[in-house]
Amino acid sequence: MYIKTMKLTLQIKLLPDDEQAKSLIETLKECNRICNNISNTAWQNKIFNKFKLHNLVYHPIKKSSKLSAQALVRCIGKVADSYRLDKKVQRRFKPLGAIAYDTRILSYKKISVSIWSVDGRLKIPFICHNPKYLPYIKGEADLVYKKNKFYLFQTVEVPEEDVKDVEEFIGVDFGIIQLAITSDGKSFSGKQVDNVRQKMTKLKKALQKRGSKSAKRHLKKLSGKERRFKKNTNHVISKQIVQLAKDTNKGIALENLKGFKVTVRKAQREQFGKWAFNELGNFIAYKAKLNGIPVVFVNPRNTSQTCSHCRHISKSNRKTQSEFVCVQCNFSLNADLNASRNIALLGSVNNRIAVHTPIAISPSLGTASSRL
Ligand SMILES: [Zn+2]
């Protein structure tokens, strides 16, 4: 029987003792040093194909380095991969850059990993916040050193649950004041996000003005921080929305993201910036899929101008950005909530028409975007 699976990346934190940490550092340094050697040879000889490169470098390096056979194979692979995009510049690797592991040099026990290092195999305890996915470990992992801590970004292949049969859908409307509001009335405020953004914008402007080297470095750090904050917020919101669907045995209806535009005035746009709605939509879609919850995308046209009570469509239904009052039946409601109810309704209609609407999950699944 064929079981559909989804590739995800599981973050596993290693807890090495001091000596093991030293060994891991040395391992990263040695592997990246070897990668630079291989890259140099590849560049000099203009040989970038993995197998040809292997023939050229494997034996000489194997003899002169501390790398295990499989670790060396991984290094050759890393270099060959790095030239795939283009062969215009010689690739160089940072001393503490991530290195790849596979099952021959990394294995998992209940509470520890057995991981190859330049000092031999190390048995290191680990923590993982999503232990239910540990049985699905498959394929490669990256050893990553970040802020004095070691992580394994491990690929897992999680079987998808059969898609549940549902009658009703939760509609989700994305917006600015409320990042997301569901047709059940649950809203996710953009207020905290906005506070952080305003602080960041101020800081950024000040740094851009300074323009010095250290200011630029700060700026880079700041945008990394902002990206992580966005991503984390999107993870939190998507998790709650999927849980809501699970608890109420409903599907999830989202606006078709391609057609989706946040219509805000320019001043507002500057103030709020552009939220990563695409990311939020993708997070909801893959988390729903993992739980067998159907997701449908609906055309966002008219969802904000249609009365969710009598279906009357009119621009004048929208009194203000936040207030909806139907000119035909006088029904009034928060405008975003009204939109999300329309999306929910479209969701169940679409679902009845096409029971298995394909889910538009971004091709970047299996990378950081789908980190658990
Ligand atoms: Zn109405």
mmCIF file of C-alpha atoms and ligand atoms in Angstrom:
data_model
loop_
_atom_site.group_PDB
_atom_site.id
_atom_site.type_symbol
_atom_site.label_atom_id
_atom_site.label_comp_id
_atom_site.label_asym_id
_atom_site.label_seq_id
_atom_site.Cartn_x
_atom_site.Cartn_y
_atom_site.Cartn_z
ATOM 1 C CA MET A 1 0.000 0.000 0.000
ATOM 2 C CA TYR A 2 1.205 3.471 -0.822
ATOM 3 C CA ILE A 3 1.237 5.888 2.071
ATOM 4 C CA LYS A 4 1.560 9.597 1.330
ATOM 5 C CA THR A 5 4.163 11.316 3.425
ATOM 6 C CA MET A 6 5.247 14.852 4.012
ATOM 7 C CA LYS A 7 8.858 15.891 4.376
ATOM 8 C CA LEU A 8 9.512 18.171 7.293
ATOM 9 C CA THR A 9 12.512 19.372 9.228
ATOM 10 C CA LEU A 10 12.728 18.495 12.883
ATOM 11 C CA GLN A 11 14.851 20.660 15.137
ATOM 12 C CA ILE A 12 16.811 18.673 17.694
ATOM 13 C CA LYS A 13 18.950 20.363 20.303
ATOM 14 C CA LEU A 14 22.094 18.544 21.359
ATOM 15 C CA LEU A 15 23.336 18.720 24.933
ATOM 16 C CA PRO A 16 27.038 17.943 24.704
ATOM 17 C CA ASP A 17 29.339 18.191 27.708
ATOM 18 C CA ASP A 18 32.322 20.534 27.413
ATOM 19 C CA GLU A 19 34.604 17.965 25.888
ATOM 20 C CA GLN A 20 32.006 16.790 23.388
ATOM 21 C CA ALA A 21 31.296 20.392 22.438
ATOM 22 C CA LYS A 22 34.984 20.854 21.705
ATOM 23 C CA SER A 23 34.942 17.755 19.538
ATOM 24 C CA LEU A 24 31.923 18.996 17.603
ATOM 25 C CA ILE A 25 33.598 22.357 17.016
ATOM 26 C CA GLU A 26 36.729 20.608 15.776
ATOM 27 C CA THR A 27 34.566 18.426 13.551
ATOM 28 C CA LEU A 28 32.881 21.436 11.961
ATOM 29 C CA LYS A 29 36.223 23.147 11.459
ATOM 30 C CA GLU A 30 37.869 20.074 9.964
ATOM 31 C CA CYS A 31 34.965 19.296 7.620
ATOM 32 C CA ASN A 32 34.750 22.885 6.403
ATOM 33 C CA ARG A 33 38.543 23.029 5.969
ATOM 34 C CA ILE A 34 38.308 19.891 3.831
ATOM 35 C CA CYS A 35 35.355 21.369 1.928
ATOM 36 C CA ASN A 36 37.486 24.405 1.113
ATOM 37 C CA ASN A 37 40.261 22.118 -0.121
ATOM 38 C CA ILE A 38 37.836 20.195 -2.290
ATOM 39 C CA SER A 39 36.309 23.423 -3.564
ATOM 40 C CA ASN A 40 39.772 24.663 -4.459
ATOM 41 C CA THR A 41 40.548 21.501 -6.410
ATOM 42 C CA ALA A 42 37.154 21.636 -8.118
ATOM 43 C CA TRP A 43 37.747 25.254 -9.085
ATOM 44 C CA GLN A 44 41.312 24.706 -10.343
ATOM 45 C CA ASN A 45 40.312 21.714 -12.451
ATOM 46 C CA LYS A 46 36.881 23.006 -13.399
ATOM 47 C CA ILE A 47 35.373 19.746 -12.243
ATOM 48 C CA PHE A 48 32.068 20.170 -10.456
ATOM 49 C CA ASN A 49 30.294 16.896 -11.041
ATOM 50 C CA LYS A 50 29.925 14.942 -7.811
ATOM 51 C CA PHE A 51 31.215 11.635 -9.155
ATOM 52 C CA LYS A 52 34.112 13.098 -11.093
ATOM 53 C CA LEU A 53 35.034 15.200 -8.109
ATOM 54 C CA HIS A 54 34.890 12.108 -5.918
ATOM 55 C CA ASN A 55 37.329 10.268 -8.188
ATOM 56 C CA LEU A 56 39.663 13.206 -8.102
ATOM 57 C CA VAL A 57 39.817 13.986 -4.400
ATOM 58 C CA TYR A 58 38.612 11.022 -2.347
ATOM 59 C CA HIS A 59 41.796 8.979 -1.967
ATOM 60 C CA PRO A 60 44.326 11.757 -1.443
ATOM 61 C CA ILE A 61 42.151 13.416 1.188
ATOM 62 C CA LYS A 62 41.144 10.168 2.875
ATOM 63 C CA LYS A 63 44.804 9.372 3.478
ATOM 64 C CA SER A 64 45.685 12.759 4.897
ATOM 65 C CA SER A 65 42.661 13.687 7.010
ATOM 66 C CA LYS A 66 40.778 12.577 10.081
ATOM 67 C CA LEU A 67 37.507 12.291 8.212
ATOM 68 C CA SER A 68 35.631 9.007 8.107
ATOM 69 C CA ALA A 69 34.829 7.654 4.656
ATOM 70 C CA GLN A 70 31.184 8.690 4.861
ATOM 71 C CA ALA A 71 31.943 12.114 6.321
ATOM 72 C CA LEU A 72 34.269 12.736 3.392
ATOM 73 C CA VAL A 73 31.597 11.594 0.927
ATOM 74 C CA ARG A 74 29.260 14.128 2.562
ATOM 75 C CA CYS A 75 31.854 16.898 2.187
ATOM 76 C CA ILE A 76 32.314 16.120 -1.497
ATOM 77 C CA GLY A 77 28.547 16.205 -1.881
ATOM 78 C CA LYS A 78 28.314 19.549 -0.115
ATOM 79 C CA VAL A 79 30.904 21.103 -2.416
ATOM 80 C CA ALA A 80 29.339 19.659 -5.574
ATOM 81 C CA ASP A 81 25.926 20.929 -4.462
ATOM 82 C CA SER A 82 27.268 24.390 -3.803
ATOM 83 C CA TYR A 83 28.324 24.719 -7.451
ATOM 84 C CA ARG A 84 24.957 23.631 -8.780
ATOM 85 C CA LEU A 85 23.495 27.108 -8.893
ATOM 86 C CA ASP A 86 26.389 28.535 -10.870
ATOM 87 C CA LYS A 87 30.084 27.983 -11.493
ATOM 88 C CA LYS A 88 31.096 31.620 -11.678
ATOM 89 C CA VAL A 89 32.742 32.023 -8.303
ATOM 90 C CA GLN A 90 34.815 29.736 -6.165
ATOM 91 C CA ARG A 91 32.825 28.593 -3.166
ATOM 92 C CA ARG A 92 34.297 29.084 0.280
ATOM 93 C CA PHE A 93 32.937 27.658 3.488
ATOM 94 C CA LYS A 94 32.905 29.286 6.884
ATOM 95 C CA PRO A 95 34.846 27.385 9.559
ATOM 96 C CA LEU A 96 31.718 26.777 11.632
ATOM 97 C CA GLY A 97 29.227 26.352 8.805
ATOM 98 C CA ALA A 98 26.677 23.538 8.920
ATOM 99 C CA ILE A 99 27.705 20.048 7.841
ATOM 100 C CA ALA A 100 25.572 17.165 6.655
ATOM 101 C CA TYR A 101 25.061 13.797 8.303
ATOM 102 C CA ASP A 102 23.270 10.665 7.237
ATOM 103 C CA THR A 103 22.359 7.383 8.894
ATOM 104 C CA ARG A 104 25.860 5.980 8.480
ATOM 105 C CA ILE A 105 27.395 8.652 10.660
ATOM 106 C CA LEU A 106 24.453 9.555 12.845
ATOM 107 C CA SER A 107 21.948 7.377 14.656
ATOM 108 C CA TYR A 108 19.311 7.983 17.279
ATOM 109 C CA LYS A 109 18.721 6.162 20.533
ATOM 110 C CA LYS A 110 15.912 6.998 22.918
ATOM 111 C CA ILE A 111 17.467 9.996 24.599
ATOM 112 C CA SER A 112 20.787 10.366 22.842
ATOM 113 C CA VAL A 113 22.393 10.416 19.441
ATOM 114 C CA SER A 114 25.467 8.569 18.326
ATOM 115 C CA ILE A 115 27.249 11.045 16.118
ATOM 116 C CA TRP A 116 30.528 10.829 14.231
ATOM 117 C CA SER A 117 33.222 13.359 15.147
ATOM 118 C CA VAL A 118 36.909 13.771 14.432
ATOM 119 C CA ASP A 119 37.459 12.258 17.892
ATOM 120 C CA GLY A 120 35.377 9.207 17.113
ATOM 121 C CA ARG A 121 31.738 8.497 17.832
ATOM 122 C CA LEU A 122 30.102 10.627 20.522
ATOM 123 C CA LYS A 123 27.050 9.714 22.513
ATOM 124 C CA ILE A 124 25.231 12.996 23.174
ATOM 125 C CA PRO A 125 21.855 13.531 24.889
ATOM 126 C CA PHE A 126 19.310 15.586 23.009
ATOM 127 C CA ILE A 127 15.967 17.341 23.449
ATOM 128 C CA CYS A 128 13.254 17.568 20.870
ATOM 129 C CA HIS A 129 10.007 19.469 21.327
ATOM 130 C CA ASN A 130 8.134 17.308 18.850
ATOM 131 C CA PRO A 131 9.079 13.800 19.992
ATOM 132 C CA LYS A 132 6.081 12.267 18.225
ATOM 133 C CA TYR A 133 7.924 12.789 14.955
ATOM 134 C CA LEU A 134 11.102 11.016 16.049
ATOM 135 C CA PRO A 135 9.948 7.630 14.713
ATOM 136 C CA TYR A 136 9.784 9.158 11.218
ATOM 137 C CA ILE A 137 13.406 10.185 10.963
ATOM 138 C CA LYS A 138 14.646 9.545 7.486
ATOM 139 C CA GLY A 139 17.524 10.758 5.422
ATOM 140 C CA GLU A 140 19.840 13.617 6.086
ATOM 141 C CA ALA A 141 20.462 15.952 8.964
ATOM 142 C CA ASP A 142 22.486 19.150 9.204
ATOM 143 C CA LEU A 143 24.649 19.792 12.211
ATOM 144 C CA VAL A 144 24.286 23.498 12.941
ATOM 145 C CA TYR A 145 26.189 25.608 15.451
ATOM 146 C CA LYS A 146 24.227 28.672 16.480
ATOM 147 C CA LYS A 147 24.823 30.997 19.420
ATOM 148 C CA ASN A 148 27.027 28.521 21.257
ATOM 149 C CA LYS A 149 24.484 25.746 20.850
ATOM 150 C CA PHE A 150 24.373 22.688 18.635
ATOM 151 C CA TYR A 151 21.330 21.588 16.675
ATOM 152 C CA LEU A 152 20.495 18.825 14.288
ATOM 153 C CA PHE A 153 18.053 19.827 11.589
ATOM 154 C CA GLN A 154 16.793 16.382 10.813
ATOM 155 C CA THR A 155 14.607 15.426 7.870
ATOM 156 C CA VAL A 156 11.524 13.430 8.815
ATOM 157 C CA GLU A 157 8.933 11.869 6.551
ATOM 158 C CA VAL A 158 5.634 12.001 8.364
ATOM 159 C CA PRO A 159 2.704 9.998 7.005
ATOM 160 C CA GLU A 160 -0.239 12.203 6.153
ATOM 161 C CA GLU A 161 -3.498 11.367 7.819
ATOM 162 C CA ASP A 162 -6.436 10.519 5.600
ATOM 163 C CA VAL A 163 -8.352 13.663 4.826
ATOM 164 C CA LYS A 164 -11.402 13.832 7.064
ATOM 165 C CA ASP A 165 -14.853 14.234 5.684
ATOM 166 C CA VAL A 166 -16.203 17.536 6.927
ATOM 167 C CA GLU A 167 -19.378 19.482 6.377
ATOM 168 C CA GLU A 168 -18.346 22.869 7.577
ATOM 169 C CA PHE A 169 -15.335 25.088 7.215
ATOM 170 C CA ILE A 170 -13.660 27.668 9.355
ATOM 171 C CA GLY A 171 -13.064 30.754 7.273
ATOM 172 C CA VAL A 172 -9.884 32.713 7.923
ATOM 173 C CA ASP A 173 -9.530 36.335 6.942
ATOM 174 C CA PHE A 174 -6.080 37.878 6.962
ATOM 175 C CA GLY A 175 -5.715 41.516 7.800
ATOM 176 C CA ILE A 176 -3.654 44.227 9.331
ATOM 177 C CA ILE A 177 -5.343 45.223 12.570
ATOM 178 C CA GLN A 178 -6.178 41.592 13.146
ATOM 179 C CA LEU A 179 -3.534 39.400 11.544
ATOM 180 C CA ALA A 180 -6.134 36.686 11.273
ATOM 181 C CA ILE A 181 -9.753 36.330 12.285
ATOM 182 C CA THR A 182 -11.780 33.148 12.021
ATOM 183 C CA SER A 183 -15.482 32.824 11.222
ATOM 184 C CA ASP A 184 -15.909 31.447 14.757
ATOM 185 C CA GLY A 185 -14.842 34.843 16.014
ATOM 186 C CA LYS A 186 -11.350 33.984 17.204
ATOM 187 C CA SER A 187 -8.977 36.788 16.354
ATOM 188 C CA PHE A 188 -5.227 37.118 16.384
ATOM 189 C CA SER A 189 -4.277 40.664 17.074
ATOM 190 C CA GLY A 190 -1.612 42.443 15.118
ATOM 191 C CA LYS A 191 -1.000 44.788 18.021
ATOM 192 C CA GLN A 192 2.041 43.136 19.525
ATOM 193 C CA VAL A 193 3.404 42.622 16.053
ATOM 194 C CA ASP A 194 2.873 46.262 15.345
ATOM 195 C CA ASN A 195 4.677 47.340 18.505
ATOM 196 C CA VAL A 196 7.691 45.240 17.621
ATOM 197 C CA ARG A 197 7.634 46.498 14.066
ATOM 198 C CA GLN A 198 7.548 50.129 15.089
ATOM 199 C CA LYS A 199 10.493 49.630 17.391
ATOM 200 C CA MET A 200 12.408 47.836 14.647
ATOM 201 C CA THR A 201 11.575 50.466 12.028
ATOM 202 C CA LYS A 202 12.911 53.211 14.270
ATOM 203 C CA LEU A 203 16.076 51.291 14.990
ATOM 204 C CA LYS A 204 16.562 50.451 11.338
ATOM 205 C CA LYS A 205 16.219 54.063 10.250
ATOM 206 C CA ALA A 206 18.780 55.159 12.808
ATOM 207 C CA LEU A 207 21.206 52.458 11.722
ATOM 208 C CA GLN A 208 20.738 53.179 8.033
ATOM 209 C CA LYS A 209 21.568 56.804 8.711
ATOM 210 C CA ARG A 210 24.800 55.859 10.411
ATOM 211 C CA GLY A 211 25.810 53.577 7.561
ATOM 212 C CA SER A 212 28.990 52.407 9.278
ATOM 213 C CA LYS A 213 30.250 48.864 9.072
ATOM 214 C CA SER A 214 29.064 47.993 12.540
ATOM 215 C CA ALA A 215 25.701 49.641 11.837
ATOM 216 C CA LYS A 216 25.339 47.425 8.793
ATOM 217 C CA ARG A 217 26.142 44.403 10.897
ATOM 218 C CA HIS A 218 23.513 45.449 13.405
ATOM 219 C CA LEU A 219 21.031 45.955 10.613
ATOM 220 C CA LYS A 220 21.603 42.453 9.337
ATOM 221 C CA LYS A 221 21.132 41.008 12.790
ATOM 222 C CA LEU A 222 17.965 43.011 13.206
ATOM 223 C CA SER A 223 16.356 41.764 10.010
ATOM 224 C CA GLY A 224 17.191 38.220 11.067
ATOM 225 C CA LYS A 225 15.493 38.884 14.368
ATOM 226 C CA GLU A 226 12.457 40.345 12.646
ATOM 227 C CA ARG A 227 12.189 37.374 10.301
ATOM 228 C CA ARG A 228 12.333 34.955 13.208
ATOM 229 C CA PHE A 229 9.730 36.945 15.099
ATOM 230 C CA LYS A 230 7.374 36.866 12.119
ATOM 231 C CA LYS A 231 7.931 33.213 11.570
ATOM 232 C CA ASN A 232 7.379 32.366 15.202
ATOM 233 C CA THR A 233 4.164 34.404 15.306
ATOM 234 C CA ASN A 234 2.936 32.644 12.170
ATOM 235 C CA HIS A 235 3.734 29.282 13.743
ATOM 236 C CA VAL A 236 1.753 30.151 16.859
ATOM 237 C CA ILE A 237 -1.279 31.439 14.928
ATOM 238 C CA SER A 238 -1.348 28.555 12.443
ATOM 239 C CA LYS A 239 -1.093 25.994 15.208
ATOM 240 C CA GLN A 240 -4.079 27.482 17.015
ATOM 241 C CA ILE A 241 -6.216 27.714 13.899
ATOM 242 C CA VAL A 242 -5.503 24.095 12.991
ATOM 243 C CA GLN A 243 -6.297 23.025 16.554
ATOM 244 C CA LEU A 244 -9.573 24.919 16.340
ATOM 245 C CA ALA A 245 -10.502 23.048 13.161
ATOM 246 C CA LYS A 246 -9.522 19.771 14.763
ATOM 247 C CA ASP A 247 -11.603 20.405 17.872
ATOM 248 C CA THR A 248 -14.695 21.418 15.921
ATOM 249 C CA ASN A 249 -14.281 18.822 13.167
ATOM 250 C CA LYS A 250 -14.225 21.436 10.442
ATOM 251 C CA GLY A 251 -12.105 22.132 7.420
ATOM 252 C CA ILE A 252 -10.213 25.367 6.858
ATOM 253 C CA ALA A 253 -10.992 27.872 4.132
ATOM 254 C CA LEU A 254 -8.386 30.452 3.187
ATOM 255 C CA GLU A 255 -8.295 33.184 0.659
ATOM 256 C CA ASN A 256 -6.418 32.230 -2.441
ATOM 257 C CA LEU A 257 -3.075 33.763 -1.612
ATOM 258 C CA LYS A 258 -2.168 34.702 -5.155
ATOM 259 C CA GLY A 259 -5.204 36.888 -5.433
ATOM 260 C CA PHE A 260 -4.769 38.205 -1.957
ATOM 261 C CA LYS A 261 -3.886 41.818 -1.409
ATOM 262 C CA VAL A 262 -4.014 43.781 1.757
ATOM 263 C CA THR A 263 -5.674 46.996 0.773
ATOM 264 C CA VAL A 264 -4.373 49.654 3.049
ATOM 265 C CA ARG A 265 -3.501 53.234 2.536
ATOM 266 C CA LYS A 266 0.110 54.005 1.811
ATOM 267 C CA ALA A 267 0.735 55.591 5.179
ATOM 268 C CA GLN A 268 -0.683 52.556 6.855
ATOM 269 C CA ARG A 269 1.365 50.256 4.715
ATOM 270 C CA GLU A 270 4.497 52.026 5.807
ATOM 271 C CA GLN A 271 3.434 51.848 9.382
ATOM 272 C CA PHE A 272 2.599 48.185 9.347
ATOM 273 C CA GLY A 273 4.837 46.929 6.616
ATOM 274 C CA LYS A 274 3.986 43.760 4.823
ATOM 275 C CA TRP A 275 3.118 40.804 6.935
ATOM 276 C CA ALA A 276 4.202 37.382 5.705
ATOM 277 C CA PHE A 277 0.677 36.215 4.888
ATOM 278 C CA ASN A 278 1.962 33.744 2.366
ATOM 279 C CA GLU A 279 3.985 32.107 5.074
ATOM 280 C CA LEU A 280 1.017 32.067 7.430
ATOM 281 C CA GLY A 281 -1.157 30.465 4.758
ATOM 282 C CA ASN A 282 1.481 27.848 4.022
ATOM 283 C CA PHE A 283 1.939 27.044 7.702
ATOM 284 C CA ILE A 284 -1.807 26.557 8.129
ATOM 285 C CA ALA A 285 -1.935 24.380 4.995
ATOM 286 C CA TYR A 286 0.833 21.966 5.955
ATOM 287 C CA LYS A 287 -0.177 21.686 9.588
ATOM 288 C CA ALA A 288 -3.747 20.978 8.521
ATOM 289 C CA LYS A 289 -2.540 18.379 6.060
ATOM 290 C CA LEU A 290 -0.588 16.607 8.783
ATOM 291 C CA ASN A 291 -3.808 16.343 10.777
ATOM 292 C CA GLY A 292 -6.002 15.224 7.903
ATOM 293 C CA ILE A 293 -7.903 18.502 7.892
ATOM 294 C CA PRO A 294 -9.068 19.595 4.448
ATOM 295 C CA VAL A 295 -8.005 23.037 3.321
ATOM 296 C CA VAL A 296 -9.655 24.876 0.466
ATOM 297 C CA PHE A 297 -8.618 28.128 -1.112
ATOM 298 C CA VAL A 298 -11.342 30.471 -2.181
ATOM 299 C CA ASN A 299 -11.416 33.459 -4.471
ATOM 300 C CA PRO A 300 -11.098 36.538 -2.236
ATOM 301 C CA ARG A 301 -13.133 38.673 -4.668
ATOM 302 C CA ASN A 302 -16.038 40.367 -2.965
ATOM 303 C CA THR A 303 -15.539 38.609 0.361
ATOM 304 C CA SER A 304 -15.272 41.974 2.091
ATOM 305 C CA GLN A 305 -18.259 43.523 0.280
ATOM 306 C CA THR A 306 -20.714 40.651 0.572
ATOM 307 C CA CYS A 307 -23.230 40.487 3.393
ATOM 308 C CA SER A 308 -22.702 37.197 5.187
ATOM 309 C CA HIS A 309 -26.367 37.296 6.220
ATOM 310 C CA CYS A 310 -28.298 37.978 2.971
ATOM 311 C CA ARG A 311 -25.472 37.697 0.362
ATOM 312 C CA HIS A 312 -26.087 41.204 -0.958
ATOM 313 C CA ILE A 313 -22.934 42.581 -2.577
ATOM 314 C CA SER A 314 -22.236 46.282 -2.457
ATOM 315 C CA LYS A 315 -19.311 48.588 -1.923
ATOM 316 C CA SER A 316 -21.504 50.693 0.338
ATOM 317 C CA ASN A 317 -21.865 47.770 2.732
ATOM 318 C CA ARG A 318 -18.477 48.691 4.004
ATOM 319 C CA LYS A 319 -18.984 51.748 6.163
ATOM 320 C CA THR A 320 -15.410 51.989 7.404
ATOM 321 C CA GLN A 321 -12.320 49.783 7.422
ATOM 322 C CA SER A 322 -13.658 47.924 10.436
ATOM 323 C CA GLU A 323 -17.433 48.253 10.178
ATOM 324 C CA PHE A 324 -19.803 46.303 7.950
ATOM 325 C CA VAL A 325 -23.451 47.361 7.636
ATOM 326 C CA CYS A 326 -25.543 45.760 4.920
ATOM 327 C CA VAL A 327 -27.487 48.348 2.894
ATOM 328 C CA GLN A 328 -30.156 45.770 2.082
ATOM 329 C CA CYS A 329 -30.866 43.917 5.331
ATOM 330 C CA ASN A 330 -29.178 46.207 7.827
ATOM 331 C CA PHE A 331 -27.107 43.358 9.253
ATOM 332 C CA SER A 332 -24.012 44.718 10.945
ATOM 333 C CA LEU A 333 -20.825 43.086 12.067
ATOM 334 C CA ASN A 334 -17.102 43.642 12.382
ATOM 335 C CA ALA A 335 -15.958 43.839 8.760
ATOM 336 C CA ASP A 336 -13.185 41.245 9.052
ATOM 337 C CA LEU A 337 -15.452 38.795 10.838
ATOM 338 C CA ASN A 338 -18.052 39.268 8.115
ATOM 339 C CA ALA A 339 -15.388 38.513 5.489
ATOM 340 C CA SER A 340 -14.220 35.400 7.305
ATOM 341 C CA ARG A 341 -17.807 34.093 7.413
ATOM 342 C CA ASN A 342 -18.052 34.569 3.654
ATOM 343 C CA ILE A 343 -14.797 32.699 3.231
ATOM 344 C CA ALA A 344 -16.131 29.866 5.413
ATOM 345 C CA LEU A 345 -19.251 29.595 3.297
ATOM 346 C CA LEU A 346 -17.271 29.645 0.044
ATOM 347 C CA GLY A 347 -15.111 26.938 1.590
ATOM 348 C CA SER A 348 -17.947 24.495 2.065
ATOM 349 C CA VAL A 349 -19.428 25.328 -1.343
ATOM 350 C CA ASN A 350 -16.087 24.772 -3.075
ATOM 351 C CA ASN A 351 -15.570 21.604 -1.104
ATOM 352 C CA ARG A 352 -18.848 20.175 -2.294
ATOM 353 C CA ILE A 353 -17.962 20.956 -5.894
ATOM 354 C CA ALA A 354 -14.499 19.472 -5.798
ATOM 355 C CA VAL A 355 -14.031 17.092 -2.912
ATOM 356 C CA HIS A 356 -10.307 16.855 -3.316
ATOM 357 C CA THR A 357 -9.078 20.298 -4.117
ATOM 358 C CA PRO A 358 -5.298 20.106 -4.368
ATOM 359 C CA ILE A 359 -3.547 22.010 -1.668
ATOM 360 C CA ALA A 360 -1.136 24.639 -2.878
ATOM 361 C CA ILE A 361 1.739 24.063 -0.546
ATOM 362 C CA SER A 362 4.883 25.999 -1.279
ATOM 363 C CA PRO A 363 7.686 24.017 -2.927
ATOM 364 C CA SER A 364 9.961 25.011 -0.089
ATOM 365 C CA LEU A 365 8.457 22.403 2.194
ATOM 366 C CA GLY A 366 11.124 20.341 3.806
ATOM 367 C CA THR A 367 13.213 23.399 4.393
ATOM 368 C CA ALA A 368 13.110 25.884 7.194
ATOM 369 C CA SER A 369 9.635 27.019 6.250
ATOM 370 C CA SER A 370 8.148 23.788 7.463
ATOM 371 C CA ARG A 371 10.188 23.472 10.591
ATOM 372 C CA LEU A 372 8.160 21.849 13.312
HETATM 373 ZN ZN ZN B 1 -27.545 41.758 4.150
#
